[in-house]
Coordinates of C-alpha atoms in Angstrom, one line a residue:
M1 CA 156.9 17.1 385.0
A2 CA 158.5 14.0 386.9
G3 CA 161.8 14.6 388.8
K4 CA 164.9 14.7 386.5
S5 CA 165.5 11.0 386.7
R6 CA 162.9 10.8 384.0
Y7 CA 165.4 12.4 382.2
F8 CA 167.6 9.9 382.1
T9 CA 165.4 6.6 381.5
D10 CA 162.3 9.0 378.6
G11 CA 164.1 11.3 377.3
F12 CA 162.2 15.0 376.0
V13 CA 158.9 14.9 374.9
C14 CA 159.2 19.0 373.3
A15 CA 156.2 21.3 371.1
G16 CA 158.0 23.5 368.7
F17 CA 155.6 26.3 367.1
M18 CA 156.6 28.6 364.4
C19 CA 155.2 31.5 362.0
G20 CA 157.4 32.2 359.3
S21 CA 157.9 35.3 357.3
S22 CA 154.6 34.0 354.6
L23 CA 152.1 34.9 358.1
D24 CA 149.9 32.0 356.1
G25 CA 149.4 30.5 359.3
L26 CA 151.1 28.9 362.6
D27 CA 153.1 25.7 362.3
G28 CA 153.0 23.2 365.8
A29 CA 155.2 20.2 366.4
L30 CA 155.8 17.3 369.1
I31 CA 159.0 15.6 368.9
R32 CA 160.9 13.1 371.0
V33 CA 164.2 13.1 371.8
R34 CA 165.2 9.6 373.0
K35 CA 168.6 7.1 372.6
R36 CA 170.3 9.7 370.1
S37 CA 167.4 10.2 367.7
V38 CA 164.7 12.2 366.7
S39 CA 161.0 11.5 366.0
L40 CA 157.8 13.3 365.3
L41 CA 155.0 12.6 368.0
A42 CA 152.5 15.1 365.7
F43 CA 152.4 18.5 364.2
A44 CA 149.0 20.8 363.4
H45 CA 148.3 23.7 361.3
H46 CA 146.3 27.4 362.2
P47 CA 145.7 28.5 358.7
F48 CA 145.4 32.4 359.3
D49 CA 142.6 33.7 356.9
N50 CA 143.6 36.7 354.3
S51 CA 142.3 39.0 356.2
F52 CA 144.3 38.1 359.3
S53 CA 147.2 38.0 357.5
D54 CA 146.8 41.7 356.0
T55 CA 146.5 42.9 359.6
I56 CA 149.5 41.6 360.5
R57 CA 151.6 42.4 356.7
N58 CA 150.6 45.9 357.5
G59 CA 150.8 46.2 360.7
L60 CA 154.4 44.6 360.3
A61 CA 155.0 47.4 357.6
G62 CA 154.0 50.5 360.3
N63 CA 150.6 51.0 358.7
A64 CA 148.2 49.3 361.6
P65 CA 145.1 50.3 361.4
G66 CA 143.9 52.7 364.8
K67 CA 147.5 51.5 366.8
T68 CA 151.0 52.8 367.9
I69 CA 153.2 50.5 366.5
S70 CA 153.6 49.4 369.6
G71 CA 150.2 48.4 371.2
F72 CA 150.0 46.3 367.8
W73 CA 152.8 44.7 368.7
G74 CA 151.2 43.4 372.1
M75 CA 147.6 42.7 370.7
T76 CA 150.6 39.7 367.7
E77 CA 152.4 38.8 370.7
N78 CA 148.8 37.8 372.7
L79 CA 147.4 36.8 368.9
V80 CA 150.0 35.1 368.1
S81 CA 149.8 32.9 371.6
L82 CA 146.9 32.3 371.7
V83 CA 146.9 30.0 368.8
E84 CA 150.1 28.9 370.5
L85 CA 147.6 27.8 373.4
D86 CA 145.1 25.7 370.5
L87 CA 147.1 24.4 368.9
F88 CA 149.5 22.7 371.3
K89 CA 145.4 21.2 372.6
K90 CA 145.7 20.0 369.9
L91 CA 149.2 18.5 369.5
L92 CA 148.6 17.0 373.5
A93 CA 145.2 15.1 371.8
S94 CA 146.8 14.0 369.1
A95 CA 149.5 12.6 370.4
S96 CA 147.5 11.2 373.3
I97 CA 149.9 12.7 375.8
S98 CA 149.0 14.8 378.5
E99 CA 150.7 18.6 378.8
K100 CA 152.8 17.1 381.8
E101 CA 154.3 14.7 380.4
V102 CA 155.6 17.9 377.9
D103 CA 159.1 19.0 379.2
L104 CA 159.3 22.6 377.1
I105 CA 157.9 24.1 374.4
G106 CA 159.6 26.1 371.9
S107 CA 158.4 29.3 370.6
H108 CA 159.2 31.7 367.1
G109 CA 157.2 34.1 366.8
I110 CA 156.5 36.4 364.9
T111 CA 159.5 37.8 363.5
S112 CA 158.6 41.8 362.8
S113 CA 162.2 43.4 362.4
H114 CA 165.3 41.8 361.3
H115 CA 168.2 43.9 360.7
P116 CA 171.2 42.9 362.9
S117 CA 173.9 45.1 360.6
A118 CA 175.3 47.2 362.7
G119 CA 174.1 51.0 361.6
L120 CA 173.9 54.5 363.1
S121 CA 170.7 55.8 365.2
L122 CA 168.3 58.5 364.1
S123 CA 170.4 61.1 366.6
G124 CA 174.0 59.4 364.1
I125 CA 175.1 57.6 367.5
P126 CA 176.6 54.0 366.5
I127 CA 174.1 50.6 367.1
P128 CA 174.3 46.5 367.3
G129 CA 172.4 45.0 364.5
H130 CA 168.7 44.1 365.8
T131 CA 166.4 41.5 365.5
V132 CA 162.5 40.6 367.2
Q133 CA 160.3 38.0 367.7
L134 CA 156.7 38.6 368.4
T135 CA 155.3 36.4 371.7
N136 CA 154.2 35.9 374.7
P137 CA 155.6 32.8 376.1
H138 CA 154.4 34.3 379.5
L139 CA 151.0 33.0 378.6
L140 CA 152.0 29.5 378.0
T141 CA 153.5 29.0 380.6
E142 CA 150.8 30.1 383.2
A143 CA 148.2 28.1 380.9
F144 CA 150.8 25.0 381.0
G145 CA 153.2 25.6 383.6
I146 CA 155.9 24.3 381.3
P147 CA 158.9 26.1 381.0
V148 CA 159.3 28.1 377.7
V149 CA 161.9 29.1 375.3
S150 CA 161.5 32.6 373.2
D151 CA 163.8 35.1 371.4
F152 CA 165.8 32.1 369.8
R153 CA 168.1 34.9 367.2
R154 CA 168.8 37.8 370.0
T155 CA 171.9 36.3 371.2
D156 CA 173.4 35.8 368.4
V157 CA 172.7 39.0 366.8
A158 CA 174.7 40.8 370.2
S159 CA 177.9 38.4 369.1
G160 CA 178.3 40.6 365.8
G161 CA 176.2 37.0 364.4
E162 CA 173.3 37.5 361.6
G163 CA 170.6 35.8 363.8
A164 CA 169.9 32.8 361.0
P165 CA 169.7 31.1 359.7
L166 CA 169.1 29.0 363.2
A167 CA 166.9 25.7 361.5
P168 CA 170.5 23.7 360.1
I169 CA 171.8 22.3 363.3
F170 CA 168.0 20.9 363.8
H171 CA 168.4 19.6 359.8
R172 CA 172.5 17.8 360.4
A173 CA 170.5 16.2 363.8
V174 CA 168.0 14.3 362.1
L175 CA 167.7 15.1 357.8
T176 CA 172.3 13.7 357.6
H177 CA 172.5 10.4 354.9
K178 CA 174.9 8.0 355.8
T179 CA 176.9 7.9 352.3
I180 CA 174.7 10.8 350.3
N181 CA 175.4 14.5 350.6
R182 CA 172.3 16.7 350.6
A183 CA 170.7 20.2 350.7
F184 CA 168.1 21.1 353.2
L185 CA 165.7 23.3 350.9
N186 CA 163.4 25.1 353.2
L187 CA 160.8 27.3 351.1
G188 CA 159.3 29.8 353.9
G189 CA 158.7 33.6 352.6
I190 CA 162.8 33.5 352.3
A191 CA 164.2 30.6 351.2
N192 CA 166.7 29.4 353.0
I193 CA 169.7 26.3 353.0
T194 CA 172.0 23.8 354.4
S195 CA 174.5 21.4 353.0
L196 CA 174.7 18.4 354.9
P197 CA 177.8 16.5 354.0
S198 CA 177.5 12.9 354.3
R199 CA 178.7 11.1 357.7
R200 CA 181.5 9.2 355.5
G201 CA 182.8 13.0 354.7
S202 CA 181.9 14.1 357.8
G203 CA 185.3 15.8 357.3
N204 CA 183.2 19.4 355.3
P205 CA 182.1 21.6 357.0
I206 CA 177.8 21.8 357.0
I207 CA 177.1 25.9 355.3
A208 CA 173.4 27.4 356.2
F209 CA 172.6 30.3 354.6
D210 CA 169.3 32.5 353.2
T211 CA 169.3 31.9 349.7
G212 CA 166.3 35.2 349.1
P213 CA 163.0 34.8 348.4
G214 CA 161.2 31.6 349.0
N215 CA 157.4 32.4 348.9
M216 CA 157.6 35.7 349.3
L217 CA 157.5 37.2 345.8
I218 CA 154.9 34.4 344.4
D219 CA 152.5 35.4 347.5
A220 CA 152.2 38.9 346.8
G221 CA 151.7 38.2 343.5
A222 CA 148.7 35.8 344.6
R223 CA 147.7 38.7 346.8
W224 CA 148.2 41.2 344.0
I225 CA 146.2 39.5 340.8
S226 CA 143.2 38.3 343.0
K227 CA 142.6 41.6 344.7
G228 CA 143.5 40.1 348.3
K229 CA 140.9 37.6 347.4
R230 CA 143.8 34.3 347.0
G231 CA 146.8 34.4 349.6
F232 CA 149.6 32.0 347.3
D233 CA 149.5 30.3 344.2
P234 CA 147.5 26.4 344.7
N235 CA 150.4 23.5 343.4
G236 CA 151.7 26.6 341.0
E237 CA 149.0 26.3 338.2
M238 CA 149.0 30.0 337.7
A239 CA 152.5 29.8 337.0
G240 CA 152.3 26.7 335.3
N241 CA 149.7 28.0 332.7
G242 CA 152.2 31.2 332.5
Q243 CA 155.8 32.1 329.8
A244 CA 158.7 33.5 332.6
V245 CA 160.3 37.1 331.3
E246 CA 163.7 35.9 331.1
S247 CA 165.0 38.9 330.9
L248 CA 163.5 39.9 334.6
V249 CA 164.1 37.2 336.0
E250 CA 168.1 37.6 334.8
K251 CA 168.2 41.4 336.1
V252 CA 166.3 40.6 339.2
C253 CA 168.6 37.8 340.3
Q254 CA 171.8 40.2 340.0
D255 CA 170.8 41.9 343.0
P256 CA 174.1 41.9 344.5
W257 CA 172.5 40.7 348.3
L258 CA 172.4 37.3 345.9
H259 CA 175.6 37.1 344.9
R260 CA 177.4 37.9 348.5
A261 CA 179.8 35.4 350.3
P262 CA 178.0 33.3 353.2
P263 CA 176.9 33.9 355.9
K264 CA 174.0 35.8 355.4
S265 CA 170.4 36.7 356.0
T266 CA 167.6 38.2 354.1
G267 CA 163.8 39.0 355.5
R268 CA 161.1 41.0 353.9
E269 CA 162.6 44.0 353.5
S270 CA 164.2 43.2 350.7
W271 CA 161.8 40.8 349.6
G272 CA 158.1 42.2 350.8
E273 CA 155.7 44.7 349.0
D274 CA 158.2 46.8 347.9
R275 CA 160.4 44.5 345.4
F276 CA 157.7 42.9 344.1
R277 CA 155.7 46.8 343.2
E278 CA 159.4 47.2 341.8
I279 CA 159.1 43.8 339.1
L280 CA 155.3 44.6 339.0
G281 CA 156.7 47.9 337.0
Q282 CA 159.3 46.5 335.0
M283 CA 157.1 43.2 333.4
P284 CA 155.9 44.0 329.5
L285 CA 153.3 46.3 329.0
R286 CA 150.9 43.4 328.4
F287 CA 151.5 40.9 330.6
S288 CA 149.1 38.3 331.3
P289 CA 148.4 36.6 335.0
E290 CA 149.8 33.3 334.7
D291 CA 153.1 35.0 333.0
L292 CA 153.8 37.3 336.8
M293 CA 153.2 33.7 338.2
A294 CA 155.9 32.1 336.6
T295 CA 158.1 35.3 336.4
L296 CA 157.9 35.3 340.6
T297 CA 158.3 31.6 340.8
E298 CA 161.5 31.6 338.4
I299 CA 163.3 34.4 340.6
T300 CA 163.2 32.2 343.6
A301 CA 164.1 29.0 341.1
L302 CA 167.2 30.3 339.6
S303 CA 168.0 32.2 342.5
V304 CA 168.2 28.9 344.8
A305 CA 170.4 27.6 341.4
K306 CA 172.9 30.3 341.7
S307 CA 173.2 29.5 346.1
L308 CA 174.8 26.2 344.8
D309 CA 177.7 27.3 344.3
W310 CA 179.1 27.9 347.8
I311 CA 178.7 24.5 348.6
T312 CA 180.6 22.0 348.3
P313 CA 181.0 19.1 348.2
C314 CA 178.2 19.7 345.7
P315 CA 174.4 18.0 346.7
E316 CA 173.4 14.8 345.3
E317 CA 170.1 15.5 346.1
I318 CA 167.6 18.6 347.6
I319 CA 165.4 17.4 350.2
V320 CA 162.6 20.4 350.6
G321 CA 160.3 21.5 353.4
G322 CA 157.7 24.1 354.1
G323 CA 154.5 25.6 352.3
G324 CA 157.0 25.8 348.6
A325 CA 156.8 22.3 348.5
R326 CA 153.8 22.5 348.0
N327 CA 154.0 24.7 345.0
L328 CA 155.0 21.5 342.2
T329 CA 155.0 24.1 339.5
L330 CA 158.4 25.6 341.3
M331 CA 159.5 22.3 342.3
N332 CA 159.5 21.4 338.7
R333 CA 161.7 24.4 337.9
L334 CA 163.8 23.9 341.0
R335 CA 164.9 20.7 339.1
I336 CA 165.1 22.1 335.6
R337 CA 167.5 24.6 337.1
C338 CA 169.8 23.1 340.2
N339 CA 169.4 20.0 338.0
K340 CA 169.2 17.4 340.6
E341 CA 166.7 15.5 342.8
V342 CA 164.6 17.3 344.3
S343 CA 161.6 16.1 346.9
P344 CA 159.5 16.8 349.7
S345 CA 160.5 16.2 353.1
E346 CA 157.8 13.5 353.1
T347 CA 159.7 11.6 351.6
L348 CA 161.7 10.8 354.2
G349 CA 159.0 10.7 356.8
I350 CA 158.5 14.0 357.9
P351 CA 155.9 16.3 356.8
A352 CA 157.4 19.4 354.8
Q353 CA 155.5 22.2 356.4
A354 CA 156.8 20.2 360.2
V355 CA 160.4 20.4 359.9
E356 CA 160.4 24.4 360.8
S357 CA 158.1 23.6 364.6
M358 CA 160.2 20.7 365.2
A359 CA 164.0 22.8 364.6
F360 CA 162.2 24.9 367.2
A361 CA 160.9 22.5 369.7
Y362 CA 165.2 21.2 368.9
L363 CA 166.8 24.3 370.1
A364 CA 164.3 25.3 373.0
L365 CA 166.1 21.4 374.4
L366 CA 169.3 22.4 373.4
S367 CA 168.9 25.8 375.6
M368 CA 167.6 24.1 378.6
T369 CA 170.4 21.5 378.1
Q370 CA 172.9 24.0 378.2
R371 CA 174.2 23.3 374.1
P372 CA 174.8 26.2 371.6
G373 CA 171.8 26.4 369.5
T374 CA 174.3 28.0 366.7
L375 CA 176.9 27.5 363.8
P376 CA 179.2 29.9 364.4
E377 CA 180.7 29.7 360.9
L378 CA 177.2 29.7 359.3
T379 CA 175.8 33.0 361.4
G380 CA 178.4 34.9 361.3
G381 CA 178.9 35.5 365.2
K382 CA 181.8 35.0 368.1
A383 CA 181.2 31.6 368.5
G384 CA 178.5 29.1 369.7
R385 CA 175.6 30.0 371.8
V386 CA 173.3 29.2 373.9
L387 CA 170.2 30.4 372.9
G388 CA 167.1 32.4 373.4
T389 CA 165.3 33.3 377.2
V390 CA 163.6 31.3 378.9
T391 CA 160.4 31.1 381.1
F392 CA 159.7 30.0 383.9
P393 CA 157.0 28.9 385.6
S394 CA 156.1 29.9 389.1
S395 CA 155.4 26.9 390.3
R396 CA 158.9 25.0 389.8
S397 CA 162.8 26.7 390.2
L398 CA 165.5 26.6 388.2
A399 CA 167.4 24.9 390.3
S400 CA 164.4 22.0 390.5
I401 CA 164.4 21.4 386.3
L402 CA 167.7 21.9 384.8
P403 CA 170.5 20.4 386.5
G404 CA 168.1 16.9 384.9
M405 CA 167.8 18.3 381.9
I406 CA 171.5 19.0 381.2
R407 CA 172.9 14.8 382.6
G408 CA 169.8 13.9 380.1
G409 CA 171.0 15.5 376.9
D410 CA 174.1 14.0 377.5
I411 CA 172.5 10.5 377.3
H412 CA 169.4 11.2 374.9
L413 CA 170.9 14.0 372.7
P414 CA 172.5 13.1 368.5
F415 CA 175.9 13.1 368.6
P416 CA 177.7 15.9 368.3
D417 CA 175.1 18.1 370.0
R418 CA 175.3 16.2 372.8
A419 CA 178.9 18.3 373.4
R420 CA 177.9 21.2 376.5
A421 CA 178.7 24.6 376.0
R422 CA 182.6 25.6 376.6
M423 CA 181.4 28.6 378.4
L424 CA 179.1 27.0 381.0
P425 CA 179.9 24.9 383.5
G426 CA 178.0 21.4 384.6
P427 CA 175.6 20.7 387.0
G428 CA 177.3 20.3 390.0

């Protein structure tokens, strides 16, 4: 990386990696932040085969074959980062740039446990909530000599927040329209939505929260029907040929969590295999695989539609990212349930599957330039917090990197993210 003066003129190049709760693969994006705009330089996806996904899924459920939980976590951290190493090289080749031109990397990792609410320990002692993401930033730093930001969620949970959603600050930067009220819907394993009031109506606050299941129940159904040979419903074809059991859809969508006011977040603990088995047990005695998939798809569509009740002003259009944007049946059911224009993010020039990895590249930049990465009104935290833990290469010091990056952020970050964190002093 060049000296700090380059940040003033050229802005920043950042990589981001994300593995969502669907566990279908790992996404990587390379972005440039310059002159108050964000552009995508390259995107790459590394798919996980079904056996690998099943191994990780079973391990996260406490059934790691032949390993202790801690041993499984250590192995998974390294596997994630080895995939990131390979993806990073592909991103560099695709963008025709060298690693020396990349300023930092953001690595989200695989969420192994997410319980943000305070509770009791096994011995009955009150303890705060927690969240754990598995990745090994040291492998990336050693390989490329680039600072890596990871462990994004714990800071917010420690301040009393949900640790999610984090991506809305990126959605605001790149997807807000001058005159149209939008919402961005991310259809990962868990679905989350961000309201994006138009700049004309900038007095309206952003609202963002998890809406419930995205692809998670649908993927569980596909695995059950195919006996593990298929991890999803391609294009929603099976669901499109089935008939949803409406009474069961309505029953599932009476879940108290779905009716809880935001801020809120959820995960595999609530919408994973156990919930799928519960729904499966309530299907009629004679049902077709297509009817099961239609029912699971409709649960996602209805839970998203119900979430719009919390959003003011009501969005005129919904932009969709994440793997679920490729599910044509789900997209159509969303249009019907929400009675809105529903479009994949490709219509805005951003690959649907790239949005989340782009977001963590952007969040890493906010952290390195000492800007808050949370909106406390969304996560429930006490205040905006600078997120994550930074792993520095041994060849570079904090003092040689941070001042120039902070000042560069003053110039290049989009409004209002140029504002520095109030609790931190600016560079001398």
